[in-house]
Each structure stands twice: as C-alpha cells, then as structure tokens.
CSV table of C-alpha atoms and ligand atoms in Angstrom, one decimal:
chain,number,residue,atom,x,y,z
A,24,MET,CA,16.7,-5.5,39.0
A,25,ASN,CA,14.0,-7.3,40.8
A,26,ILE,CA,11.8,-9.5,38.6
A,27,LEU,CA,8.4,-11.2,39.1
A,28,LEU,CA,7.8,-14.1,36.7
A,29,ILE,CA,4.2,-15.3,36.3
A,30,GLY,CA,3.5,-18.9,35.6
A,31,SER,CA,4.1,-22.5,36.8
A,32,GLY,CA,5.0,-24.7,33.8
A,33,GLY,CA,8.2,-26.0,32.1
A,34,ARG,CA,8.3,-22.8,30.0
A,35,GLU,CA,8.5,-20.7,33.2
A,36,HIS,CA,11.1,-22.9,34.8
A,37,ALA,CA,13.3,-22.5,31.7
A,38,LEU,CA,12.7,-18.7,31.7
A,39,GLY,CA,13.3,-18.4,35.5
A,40,TRP,CA,16.5,-20.5,35.2
A,41,ARG,CA,17.9,-18.1,32.6
A,42,LEU,CA,16.6,-15.0,34.3
A,43,ALA,CA,18.3,-16.0,37.6
A,44,GLN,CA,21.6,-16.4,35.7
A,45,SER,CA,21.3,-12.9,34.2
A,46,LYS,CA,23.9,-10.4,35.5
A,47,SER,CA,21.2,-7.7,35.7
A,48,CYS,CA,18.8,-9.8,37.9
A,49,SER,CA,19.3,-9.3,41.6
A,50,LYS,CA,16.1,-11.0,42.9
A,51,LEU,CA,13.7,-13.3,41.1
A,52,TYR,CA,10.2,-14.1,42.3
A,53,ALA,CA,7.9,-16.6,40.6
A,54,ALA,CA,4.1,-16.7,41.0
A,55,PRO,CA,3.0,-19.4,41.7
A,56,GLY,CA,6.2,-21.1,40.4
A,57,ASN,CA,6.9,-24.8,40.9
A,58,PRO,CA,9.4,-27.0,42.8
A,59,GLY,CA,12.0,-26.5,40.0
A,60,LEU,CA,11.6,-22.8,40.0
A,61,GLY,CA,12.0,-22.9,43.8
A,62,GLU,CA,15.7,-23.7,43.2
A,63,CYS,CA,16.3,-20.4,41.3
A,64,ALA,CA,13.5,-18.1,42.5
A,65,GLU,CA,11.4,-17.3,45.5
A,66,CYS,CA,8.0,-18.8,44.8
A,67,VAL,CA,5.0,-16.7,46.0
A,68,ALA,CA,1.3,-17.5,46.1
A,69,LEU,CA,-0.2,-14.8,44.0
A,70,ASP,CA,-3.3,-15.2,41.8
A,71,SER,CA,-2.5,-13.7,38.5
A,72,SER,CA,-6.1,-12.9,37.7
A,73,ASP,CA,-6.1,-10.5,40.7
A,74,HIS,CA,-4.3,-7.6,39.0
A,75,GLN,CA,-4.5,-5.5,42.1
A,76,ALA,CA,-2.7,-8.1,44.2
A,77,VAL,CA,0.0,-8.5,41.6
A,78,ALA,CA,0.5,-4.7,41.5
A,79,GLU,CA,0.6,-4.5,45.3
A,80,PHE,CA,3.2,-7.3,45.4
A,81,CYS,CA,5.3,-5.5,42.8
A,82,ARG,CA,5.2,-2.2,44.8
A,83,SER,CA,6.0,-3.8,48.1
A,84,LYS,CA,9.0,-5.7,46.7
A,85,ALA,CA,10.2,-2.9,44.4
A,86,VAL,CA,9.8,-5.2,41.3
A,87,ASP,CA,11.3,-3.5,38.2
A,88,LEU,CA,10.1,-6.0,35.6
A,89,LEU,CA,7.1,-8.3,35.3
A,90,VAL,CA,7.6,-11.2,33.0
A,91,ILE,CA,4.3,-12.9,32.0
A,92,GLY,CA,4.8,-16.5,30.8
A,93,PRO,CA,1.4,-17.9,29.8
A,94,GLU,CA,-1.2,-16.5,27.3
A,95,ALA,CA,-4.2,-16.4,29.6
A,96,PRO,CA,-3.0,-13.5,31.8
A,97,LEU,CA,-1.8,-11.6,28.7
A,98,VAL,CA,-5.1,-11.9,26.9
A,99,ASP,CA,-6.8,-11.0,30.2
A,100,GLY,CA,-4.9,-7.7,30.3
A,101,LEU,CA,-2.5,-8.2,33.2
A,102,GLY,CA,0.1,-6.3,31.2
A,103,ASP,CA,-2.2,-3.3,30.8
A,104,SER,CA,-3.0,-3.2,34.5
A,105,LEU,CA,0.6,-3.3,35.6
A,106,ARG,CA,1.9,-0.9,33.0
A,107,ALA,CA,-0.8,1.5,34.3
A,108,GLU,CA,1.0,1.2,37.7
A,109,GLY,CA,4.3,2.2,36.1
A,110,ILE,CA,5.8,-1.3,36.1
A,111,ALA,CA,7.8,-2.5,33.1
A,112,VAL,CA,6.1,-5.6,31.6
A,113,PHE,CA,7.5,-8.2,29.2
A,114,GLY,CA,4.5,-9.4,27.2
A,115,PRO,CA,1.9,-7.6,25.1
A,116,ASP,CA,-1.1,-5.7,26.4
A,117,ARG,CA,-4.6,-7.0,25.9
A,118,ALA,CA,-5.2,-5.4,22.5
A,119,ALA,CA,-1.9,-6.8,21.0
A,120,ALA,CA,-2.5,-10.2,22.6
A,121,GLN,CA,-5.4,-10.6,20.3
A,122,LEU,CA,-2.9,-12.0,17.9
A,123,GLU,CA,-3.2,-15.2,20.0
A,124,GLY,CA,-6.6,-14.5,21.6
A,125,SER,CA,-8.6,-14.2,18.4
A,126,LYS,CA,-7.7,-16.3,15.4
A,127,GLY,CA,-10.1,-14.2,13.3
A,128,PHE,CA,-8.3,-11.0,14.4
A,129,THR,CA,-5.0,-12.4,13.1
A,130,LYS,CA,-6.4,-13.6,9.8
A,131,ASP,CA,-7.9,-10.2,9.2
A,132,LEU,CA,-4.6,-8.6,10.0
A,133,CYS,CA,-2.8,-10.9,7.6
A,134,ALA,CA,-5.3,-9.9,4.9
A,135,ARG,CA,-4.8,-6.2,5.5
A,136,ALA,CA,-1.0,-6.5,5.6
A,137,ASN,CA,-0.7,-9.0,2.8
A,138,ILE,CA,0.9,-11.7,5.0
A,139,PRO,CA,1.0,-15.2,3.5
A,140,THR,CA,-1.4,-17.5,5.3
A,141,ALA,CA,-4.3,-20.0,4.4
A,142,ALA,CA,-7.4,-18.6,2.7
A,143,TYR,CA,-10.2,-18.2,5.3
A,144,VAL,CA,-13.6,-16.8,6.2
A,145,ARG,CA,-14.8,-16.0,9.7
A,146,HIS,CA,-18.3,-16.2,11.0
A,147,ALA,CA,-20.3,-15.4,14.1
A,148,ASP,CA,-23.4,-17.0,12.6
A,149,LYS,CA,-23.8,-20.7,12.3
A,150,SER,CA,-25.9,-20.9,9.2
A,151,ALA,CA,-23.6,-18.5,7.3
A,152,ALA,CA,-20.6,-20.6,8.4
A,153,LEU,CA,-22.3,-23.9,7.2
A,154,ALA,CA,-23.2,-22.2,3.9
A,155,ASP,CA,-19.6,-21.1,3.3
A,156,LEU,CA,-18.2,-24.6,3.8
A,157,GLU,CA,-18.7,-25.4,0.1
A,158,ARG,CA,-16.3,-22.7,-0.8
A,159,PHE,CA,-13.5,-24.9,0.6
A,160,GLY,CA,-12.0,-28.2,-0.7
A,161,LEU,CA,-11.3,-31.1,1.6
A,162,PRO,CA,-9.8,-31.5,4.1
A,163,VAL,CA,-10.9,-28.2,5.6
A,164,VAL,CA,-9.8,-26.6,8.8
A,165,ILE,CA,-12.4,-25.4,11.4
A,166,LYS,CA,-11.2,-23.2,14.3
A,167,ALA,CA,-12.8,-21.8,17.4
A,168,ASP,CA,-11.9,-18.1,17.4
A,169,GLY,CA,-10.8,-17.8,21.0
A,170,LEU,CA,-8.4,-19.4,23.4
A,171,ALA,CA,-9.2,-23.1,23.7
A,172,ALA,CA,-6.1,-24.6,25.3
A,173,GLY,CA,-4.8,-25.9,22.0
A,174,LYS,CA,-8.0,-27.9,21.4
A,175,GLY,CA,-9.9,-25.5,19.1
A,176,VAL,CA,-8.7,-26.8,15.8
A,177,ILE,CA,-10.4,-29.5,13.8
A,178,ILE,CA,-9.0,-30.8,10.5
A,179,ALA,CA,-12.1,-32.2,8.8
A,180,GLU,CA,-11.6,-34.8,6.1
A,181,THR,CA,-15.3,-34.9,5.1
A,182,SER,CA,-18.0,-32.2,4.8
A,183,GLU,CA,-20.0,-34.1,7.4
A,184,ALA,CA,-17.1,-33.8,9.9
A,185,ALA,CA,-16.7,-30.1,9.0
A,186,SER,CA,-20.4,-29.4,9.6
A,187,ALA,CA,-20.3,-31.4,12.8
A,188,ALA,CA,-17.3,-29.3,14.0
A,189,ILE,CA,-19.2,-26.1,13.3
A,190,GLU,CA,-22.3,-27.3,15.0
A,191,ASP,CA,-20.2,-28.3,18.0
A,192,MET,CA,-18.5,-24.9,18.2
A,193,PHE,CA,-21.7,-22.9,18.0
A,194,GLY,CA,-23.3,-25.4,20.4
A,195,GLY,CA,-20.8,-24.4,23.1
A,196,GLY,CA,-18.5,-27.4,22.8
A,197,PHE,CA,-15.5,-25.0,23.1
A,198,GLY,CA,-17.1,-22.5,25.5
A,199,ASP,CA,-16.8,-18.8,24.7
A,200,ALA,CA,-13.9,-19.6,22.3
A,201,GLY,CA,-16.4,-21.0,19.8
A,202,ALA,CA,-18.8,-18.0,19.7
A,203,GLU,CA,-17.1,-17.2,16.4
A,204,VAL,CA,-15.4,-19.6,14.0
A,205,VAL,CA,-12.7,-19.4,11.3
A,206,ILE,CA,-12.9,-21.7,8.3
A,207,GLU,CA,-9.5,-22.2,6.5
A,208,GLU,CA,-8.0,-23.8,3.6
A,209,CYS,CA,-5.8,-26.8,4.7
A,210,MET,CA,-2.2,-26.1,4.0
A,211,THR,CA,0.4,-28.9,3.4
A,212,GLY,CA,4.1,-28.8,4.3
A,213,GLU,CA,6.4,-29.2,7.3
A,214,GLU,CA,5.7,-27.1,10.4
A,215,ALA,CA,8.2,-25.0,12.2
A,216,SER,CA,8.1,-22.5,15.0
A,217,PHE,CA,9.9,-19.1,14.8
A,218,PHE,CA,10.4,-16.6,17.6
A,219,ALA,CA,11.1,-12.9,17.5
A,220,LEU,CA,11.5,-10.3,20.3
A,221,THR,CA,10.1,-6.9,19.7
A,222,ASP,CA,9.5,-3.7,21.6
A,223,GLY,CA,6.9,-2.6,19.1
A,224,GLU,CA,9.3,-1.2,16.7
A,225,ALA,CA,12.7,-2.9,16.7
A,226,ILE,CA,12.6,-6.7,16.1
A,227,VAL,CA,15.3,-9.3,16.7
A,228,PRO,CA,15.0,-13.0,15.6
A,229,PHE,CA,15.0,-15.2,18.7
A,230,GLY,CA,15.5,-18.7,17.2
A,231,SER,CA,13.5,-21.6,15.7
A,232,ALA,CA,12.3,-24.9,16.9
A,233,GLN,CA,10.1,-27.9,16.0
A,234,ASP,CA,7.5,-29.3,18.3
A,235,HIS,CA,5.8,-32.8,18.4
A,236,LYS,CA,2.1,-32.3,19.0
A,237,ARG,CA,0.7,-35.8,18.9
A,238,VAL,CA,0.9,-38.0,22.0
A,239,GLY,CA,2.3,-41.1,20.4
A,240,ASP,CA,5.5,-42.2,18.6
A,241,GLY,CA,5.3,-41.7,14.8
A,242,ASP,CA,3.0,-38.6,15.3
A,243,VAL,CA,-0.1,-40.7,16.1
A,244,GLY,CA,-2.8,-40.3,18.7
A,245,LEU,CA,-4.4,-37.2,20.3
A,246,ASN,CA,-3.1,-33.7,20.0
A,247,THR,CA,-1.2,-32.4,23.1
A,248,GLY,CA,0.4,-29.2,24.2
A,249,GLY,CA,3.7,-30.7,22.8
A,250,MET,CA,5.6,-33.8,23.7
A,251,GLY,CA,9.1,-32.6,22.8
A,252,ALA,CA,11.0,-30.1,20.7
A,253,TYR,CA,14.4,-29.3,19.4
A,254,SER,CA,16.1,-26.1,18.4
A,255,PRO,CA,17.3,-24.9,16.0
A,256,ALA,CA,15.0,-26.3,13.3
A,257,PRO,CA,17.3,-26.8,10.3
A,258,VAL,CA,14.4,-26.9,7.9
A,259,LEU,CA,14.1,-23.2,8.6
A,260,THR,CA,17.2,-22.3,6.6
A,261,PRO,CA,18.7,-18.8,7.0
A,262,GLU,CA,17.1,-17.9,3.6
A,263,LEU,CA,13.6,-19.0,4.8
A,264,GLU,CA,14.2,-17.2,8.1
A,265,SER,CA,14.8,-14.0,6.3
A,266,ARG,CA,11.6,-14.5,4.3
A,267,VAL,CA,9.7,-15.1,7.5
A,268,MET,CA,11.1,-11.9,9.0
A,269,GLU,CA,10.4,-9.8,5.9
A,270,GLU,CA,7.1,-11.3,4.8
A,271,ILE,CA,5.5,-12.2,8.1
A,272,ILE,CA,7.0,-10.8,11.3
A,273,GLN,CA,8.0,-7.3,10.1
A,274,PRO,CA,4.6,-6.4,8.5
A,275,THR,CA,2.8,-7.8,11.6
A,276,VAL,CA,4.7,-5.6,14.0
A,277,ASP,CA,4.5,-2.6,11.7
A,278,THR,CA,0.7,-3.0,11.2
A,279,MET,CA,0.1,-3.4,14.9
A,280,ARG,CA,2.0,-0.2,15.6
A,281,ALA,CA,0.4,1.7,12.8
A,282,GLU,CA,-3.1,0.7,14.0
A,283,GLY,CA,-2.4,1.8,17.6
A,284,MET,CA,-1.9,-1.7,19.1
A,285,PRO,CA,1.9,-1.8,19.4
A,286,TYR,CA,3.0,-5.4,20.1
A,287,SER,CA,5.9,-5.9,22.6
A,288,GLY,CA,7.3,-9.1,24.0
A,289,VAL,CA,7.9,-12.4,22.2
A,290,LEU,CA,6.0,-13.1,19.0
A,291,TYR,CA,5.8,-16.8,18.3
A,292,ALA,CA,4.9,-17.7,14.7
A,293,GLY,CA,3.6,-21.2,13.9
A,294,LEU,CA,4.6,-21.7,10.3
A,295,MET,CA,3.8,-24.0,7.5
A,296,LEU,CA,6.7,-24.4,5.0
A,297,THR,CA,4.6,-24.8,1.8
A,298,SER,CA,5.8,-25.3,-1.7
A,299,GLU,CA,5.0,-21.6,-2.2
A,300,GLY,CA,7.1,-20.5,0.7
A,301,PRO,CA,6.5,-20.1,4.5
A,302,LYS,CA,2.9,-19.3,5.5
A,303,LEU,CA,1.6,-18.3,8.9
A,304,ILE,CA,-0.6,-20.9,10.6
A,305,GLU,CA,-1.1,-18.9,13.8
A,306,TYR,CA,0.5,-16.5,16.3
A,307,ASN,CA,1.1,-17.0,19.9
A,308,CYS,CA,1.8,-14.1,22.2
A,309,ARG,CA,4.2,-15.9,24.5
A,310,PHE,CA,7.0,-18.5,24.3
A,311,GLY,CA,6.1,-22.1,23.2
A,312,ASP,CA,6.0,-24.8,25.8
A,313,PRO,CA,8.3,-26.9,25.4
A,314,GLU,CA,10.0,-24.8,22.7
A,315,CYS,CA,11.1,-22.3,25.3
A,316,GLN,CA,13.0,-25.0,27.1
A,317,VAL,CA,15.2,-25.7,24.1
A,318,LEU,CA,15.6,-22.0,23.2
A,319,MET,CA,16.7,-21.2,26.8
A,320,THR,CA,19.1,-24.1,26.8
A,321,ARG,CA,20.9,-22.6,23.8
A,322,PHE,CA,20.6,-18.9,24.8
A,323,SER,CA,23.5,-17.2,26.5
A,324,GLY,CA,23.5,-13.7,27.7
A,325,ASP,CA,21.5,-11.5,29.9
A,326,LEU,CA,17.9,-12.5,29.4
A,327,ALA,CA,16.7,-10.1,32.0
A,328,ALA,CA,18.3,-7.1,30.3
A,329,LEU,CA,16.9,-8.2,26.9
A,330,MET,CA,13.4,-8.6,28.3
A,331,LEU,CA,13.6,-5.2,30.0
A,332,ALA,CA,14.7,-3.6,26.7
A,333,CYS,CA,11.5,-5.1,25.1
A,334,ALA,CA,9.4,-3.7,27.9
A,335,THR,CA,10.9,-0.2,27.7
A,336,GLY,CA,11.2,0.4,24.0
A,337,GLU,CA,15.0,0.1,24.0
A,338,LEU,CA,15.5,-3.1,22.0
A,339,ALA,CA,17.4,-1.4,19.2
A,340,GLN,CA,20.1,-0.5,21.7
A,341,ALA,CA,20.2,-3.9,23.5
A,342,VAL,CA,22.9,-6.5,23.1
A,343,ALA,CA,21.9,-8.9,20.4
A,344,PRO,CA,20.9,-12.3,21.7
A,345,LYS,CA,23.4,-15.1,21.3
A,346,PHE,CA,22.6,-18.8,20.8
A,347,ASP,CA,24.9,-21.8,21.1
A,348,SER,CA,25.1,-23.4,17.6
A,349,ALA,CA,24.6,-26.8,19.2
A,350,THR,CA,21.2,-28.5,19.1
A,351,ALA,CA,19.1,-28.7,22.2
A,352,LEU,CA,16.4,-31.3,22.4
A,353,THR,CA,13.8,-31.8,25.1
A,354,VAL,CA,11.6,-34.9,25.9
A,355,VAL,CA,8.4,-34.3,27.8
A,356,MET,CA,7.7,-36.9,30.4
A,357,ALA,CA,3.9,-36.9,30.9
A,358,ALA,CA,1.7,-38.6,33.4
A,359,LYS,CA,0.0,-41.8,32.1
A,360,GLY,CA,-3.4,-40.9,30.7
A,361,TYR,CA,-2.3,-37.5,29.3
A,362,PRO,CA,-3.8,-35.7,27.5
A,363,THR,CA,-7.3,-37.0,28.5
A,364,LYS,CA,-7.0,-38.0,32.2
A,365,PRO,CA,-3.4,-37.7,33.5
A,366,GLU,CA,-2.8,-39.8,36.6
A,367,LYS,CA,-1.7,-37.4,39.4
A,368,GLY,CA,0.5,-38.1,42.4
A,369,GLY,CA,3.0,-40.5,40.9
A,370,ALA,CA,6.5,-40.4,42.5
A,371,ILE,CA,9.4,-39.1,40.5
A,372,SER,CA,13.1,-39.6,41.3
A,373,GLY,CA,16.5,-39.7,39.6
A,374,ILE,CA,16.6,-36.1,38.5
A,375,GLU,CA,20.1,-35.6,39.9
A,376,ALA,CA,21.4,-38.7,38.1
A,377,ALA,CA,19.7,-37.5,34.9
A,378,GLU,CA,21.5,-34.1,35.2
A,379,ALA,CA,24.9,-35.7,36.0
A,380,ASP,CA,26.1,-35.5,32.4
A,381,GLY,CA,25.0,-32.0,31.6
A,382,ALA,CA,21.3,-32.5,30.9
A,383,LYS,CA,18.8,-30.2,32.5
A,384,VAL,CA,15.4,-31.3,33.8
A,385,PHE,CA,12.7,-28.6,33.8
A,386,HIS,CA,9.7,-29.0,36.0
A,387,ALA,CA,6.4,-28.6,34.3
A,388,GLY,CA,3.7,-30.3,36.4
A,389,THR,CA,5.4,-31.3,39.7
A,390,ALA,CA,4.7,-30.8,43.4
A,391,GLU,CA,6.3,-31.7,46.6
A,392,LYS,CA,4.4,-34.0,48.9
A,393,ASP,CA,5.9,-35.2,52.2
A,394,GLY,CA,9.4,-34.5,50.9
A,395,GLN,CA,8.8,-36.5,47.7
A,396,LEU,CA,8.6,-35.0,44.2
A,397,VAL,CA,5.3,-36.1,42.6
A,398,ALA,CA,3.4,-35.5,39.4
A,399,SER,CA,0.7,-32.8,39.6
A,400,GLY,CA,-0.1,-32.1,36.0
A,401,GLY,CA,-0.3,-33.7,32.5
A,402,ARG,CA,3.1,-32.7,31.3
A,403,VAL,CA,5.3,-33.3,34.3
A,404,ILE,CA,9.0,-32.8,33.5
A,405,ASN,CA,11.1,-31.8,30.4
A,406,VAL,CA,14.4,-33.6,30.1
A,407,THR,CA,16.6,-31.4,28.0
A,408,ALA,CA,20.1,-32.0,26.5
A,409,ARG,CA,22.5,-30.7,23.9
A,410,GLY,CA,24.5,-32.2,21.2
A,411,LYS,CA,26.3,-31.2,18.0
A,412,ASN,CA,23.2,-32.1,16.0
A,413,VAL,CA,19.8,-33.6,16.6
A,414,ILE,CA,21.1,-37.2,16.6
A,415,TYR,CA,23.5,-36.5,19.4
A,416,ALA,CA,21.1,-34.3,21.3
A,417,GLN,CA,18.5,-37.0,21.1
A,418,LYS,CA,20.9,-39.6,22.4
A,419,ALA,CA,21.9,-37.4,25.3
A,420,ALA,CA,18.3,-36.5,26.2
A,421,TYR,CA,17.1,-40.2,26.2
A,422,ALA,CA,20.2,-41.3,28.2
A,423,ALA,CA,19.0,-38.7,30.8
A,424,VAL,CA,15.4,-39.9,30.5
A,425,ASP,CA,16.5,-43.4,31.2
A,426,ARG,CA,18.0,-42.4,34.6
A,427,ILE,CA,14.6,-41.0,35.7
A,428,ASP,CA,12.4,-43.2,37.8
A,429,PHE,CA,8.8,-42.2,37.2
A,430,PRO,CA,6.7,-45.4,37.0
A,431,SER,CA,3.4,-43.6,36.4
A,432,GLY,CA,4.9,-41.5,33.6
A,433,PHE,CA,5.6,-42.0,29.9
A,434,CYS,CA,7.3,-40.2,27.0
A,435,ARG,CA,7.7,-40.5,23.3
A,436,ARG,CA,10.9,-42.2,22.2
A,437,ASP,CA,11.2,-40.5,18.8
A,438,ILE,CA,11.5,-36.8,19.5
A,439,GLY,CA,13.4,-35.3,16.6
A,440,TRP,CA,12.7,-38.1,14.2
A,441,ARG,CA,12.4,-36.0,11.1
A,442,GLU,CA,15.8,-34.4,11.6
A,443,VAL,CA,17.4,-37.7,12.8
A,444,GLU,CA,16.3,-39.3,9.5
A,445,ARG,CA,17.6,-36.4,7.5
A,446,GLU,CA,20.9,-36.2,9.3
A,447,GLY,CA,21.2,-40.0,9.1
A,448,ALA,CA,20.7,-39.9,5.4
A,449,ASN,CA,23.3,-37.2,5.0
A,450,ALA,CA,25.9,-38.8,7.3
B,502,AMP,P1,-3.1,-24.1,16.1
B,502,AMP,O1,-3.9,-24.4,17.4
B,502,AMP,O2,-3.6,-23.0,15.3
B,502,AMP,O3,-1.6,-24.2,16.3
B,502,AMP,O4,-3.4,-25.4,15.2
B,502,AMP,C1,-3.0,-26.7,15.7
B,502,AMP,C2,-2.5,-27.4,14.5
B,502,AMP,O5,-3.4,-27.6,13.5
B,502,AMP,C3,-1.3,-26.8,13.8
B,502,AMP,O6,-0.1,-27.0,14.5
B,502,AMP,C4,-1.4,-27.5,12.5
B,502,AMP,O7,-0.8,-28.8,12.5
B,502,AMP,C5,-2.8,-27.6,12.2
B,502,AMP,N1,-3.4,-26.5,11.4
B,502,AMP,C6,-3.9,-25.4,11.8
B,502,AMP,N2,-4.3,-24.6,10.8
B,502,AMP,C7,-4.0,-25.3,9.7
B,502,AMP,C8,-4.2,-25.1,8.2
B,502,AMP,N3,-4.7,-24.0,7.8
B,502,AMP,N4,-3.7,-26.0,7.4
B,502,AMP,C9,-3.1,-27.2,7.9
B,502,AMP,N5,-3.0,-27.5,9.2
B,502,AMP,C10,-3.4,-26.5,10.1
B,503,LIG,N1,4.1,-26.2,22.0
B,503,LIG,C1,3.1,-25.4,21.4
B,503,LIG,C2,2.7,-24.2,22.1
B,503,LIG,O1,3.3,-23.8,23.1
B,503,LIG,O2,1.7,-23.6,21.7
C-alpha cells in the first residue's frame, strides 16, 4: 500500500522508519518530513492544515493510508476530512480527539464511565473557578482546557499561586486553550505512559514507557516535551497493566463508541501509579514523543498492516503486535536554550559513528543547509539504543551520544535514573 505520514518530528521519523520496513508498505511519503525521514520516505511539502491539498495529494498518488503523527491536525479534523474522501486514516476524528483536545471533556468522560482519575471541577467562568479553589487542598493542579503545547498545567503550592494561574489562564496567557480551566486534586506516585491501539471496538496493548519531562538532570528545571524515555516501564507490572486495560482503557473506548464518538488510532494514557492503584492523568490522541522512538525500536512486525487494521475496523483479525523484550532507551539532544529559546543553526555530525554499534539516531528538529546537518528546532535528535535492561540500554545510548559532535547542543546524562537505581539495588 501507499502511505502518507503527516509530521516532522522524532516521533514521525520513528514511525516512518518502521512503516518503511513493513512488508505491506510499497511507498511512503512524509509531509513535511525531515532529513532523517528523507532516508526512508519521499518528503513532500504539504500543509496539513489545508485538508483539500492533502486529499488531492492522496488521490493523485493513490494513497491507501494516511497516518497522522501530531495532535494538532487530529484535533483540527484532518482525519474527518480525509475519511470523507474515502481514504483510510490512522488517528481519531475530531470528536474523538477531544480526549486530548479538551481536558474537561476527558474528566467528564472519566466521571461518567467511573474511570479512576483525580477529583476535579471545570469552569468557563473566572469567579466561579476562584471560588471553587477552596474545595481543594494544596498543592492543587490548574489546567488550561485546550491544547497548550504541554505548557497548560500549573501545580500550585500556595493558594496565591493557584489564583494567579487562574487569573493568567482567563487573562489569555494560554490563548484559546485557557478559555476554560480544570482544577484538580494533586495526585502522588510514579508516572508511566501506556499505549493501546484500537479500531473503536477491539483494543490491543501497545507497550509502556517512562518519559523525563524536566530539562535538567535529577528532574530539575523547566518542563519540556520530554528529554528522554525508555520502554518497557517495569513499574507498570503485567498486573498493573491488566488493571489499566480493564479500569481505564476499555471503559474509555466503550464509552466513546456508545456515545457516538468511536475512537480509533493510538490511545496514549498518562498514568499516575498511586497507592490506590493506577489513575489517569491525561489522554493523548497520538504517540508520545520521544516515547514513540523507544516503542518503535522494540516493535517488530508489519506496522503498516496494523495501522490499516485500526483505520478499517479490522484490528480483531490483525496479527498481534510483537515487542522485543530488551529495553530501548532514547536520549534527546536539544539545542542550547531549549525549552525557552533554542539556538538554531548549530552543526551536527557523527551520526554514522553513533549508529555504528546498533544505535539509531532519529531526527526531531534538523535541517540540511549547504550539505551540512544543522539544528532547526528545540529537540534536535533522539539517540536510541537497546540493552538487556535499562542499565545496559543507558550505557549503549550514552556511548552513541558521545560519538555525536553537536557543540551547540546538550542532553540530560541521567535518562532512566529511577530504573537504573532499582536495577542496581537488585543486582
Ligand atoms: P499533562 O500536560 O496533563 O501531561 O500534565 C503535565 C504533568 O503535570 C504530568 O505529567 C504530571 O507530572 C503533572 N500533573 C498533571 N495533573 C496532575 C495531577 N492531577 N496530580 C499530579 N500531577 C499532575
Ligand atoms: N513526551 C510527552 C508527550 O509526547 O506528550
């Protein structure tokens, strides 16, 4: 089949790399893609917000499957437009993408379906929101309802900070995303990410991972899109995974279908493993970035066929996904200044040397300028390696990082630290 993949980050490079290796994929296009994707796909300049242009491209190239990587085009209804043209789409339609596009929508769904999550209220009115603050202890979590590029969550330690966050959101500090806010009880525990594929009815687990959101070693500094990840996440034991499927994923998919908003694609659950059991922090309607890079490193099989099965309602008949039991770990190399003001244009070399021992370097924010690979975004490359556990995968990933020459870049040196400590203690 011919496939068009939408997106340009490390997540899409990892997806494209696996799609291109799929037996059932004959031709892969990526829009707009990146220099890494250029090695496994034909990159085309298409604006994903121009649904008509994407549809015309799909018709002219006989595209059988559209794979949408990032959340913005999903929430914007690219899936709806292309399905209306008869093209199979991996990724939810606009109504189902509300699971990521509106935090209040997801909290209300959890309430209706009895899914474990933090206690909450949602408000479209500032005074009502401020008045409701006193119902919560401290710290309290204040969230902008809509998509805010990972920045719409404030954990307020004092009631002054909580009020200020609410004022800021209603004052337009988060744009349209803050027109409504969700106030939540602050949960404690360890966080883990869980992925499931679904066609709206059948569901298959698709692996676990742990991300590192803070910019600095030891989990300090500003929040980022993610500075590194590993998969699987051993804290999500098979027993906990079954609970997550039964108590969180299954009722979500069932309720969405029952309410006329069937969800298809990948459902990414951000979880808090609390003393009362796993609770949902939030949903995303796409793969995590950089979690996807470690999932794809472990995945073996025909990704294209599996995605088509999700798109066409045939997941129950599809071959079950297989994952290597080894650990995959990825280190994000970012441009200095990330996440505030990343320095663009810095030269990168040494990728071949980094990949010599089996590591894989995914491109996230790179460009080619006069034959030289340069940084063009905040998160620039994702250096990914495997090992029999997190300790070994971490060693292999940093050995590869050390072969990269990227003077204007930096990375955390402690990706996987929680598990390295646990494995070290058990060794
Ligand atoms: P989100 O953008 O919803 O993923 O939230 C970003 C981060 O905020 C999460 O990864 C958690 O670390 C934290 N967070 C969000 N909601 C809660 C909550 N109710 N309790 C504790 N931490 C939270
Ligand atoms: N790495 C977190 C995310 O993709 O949302």
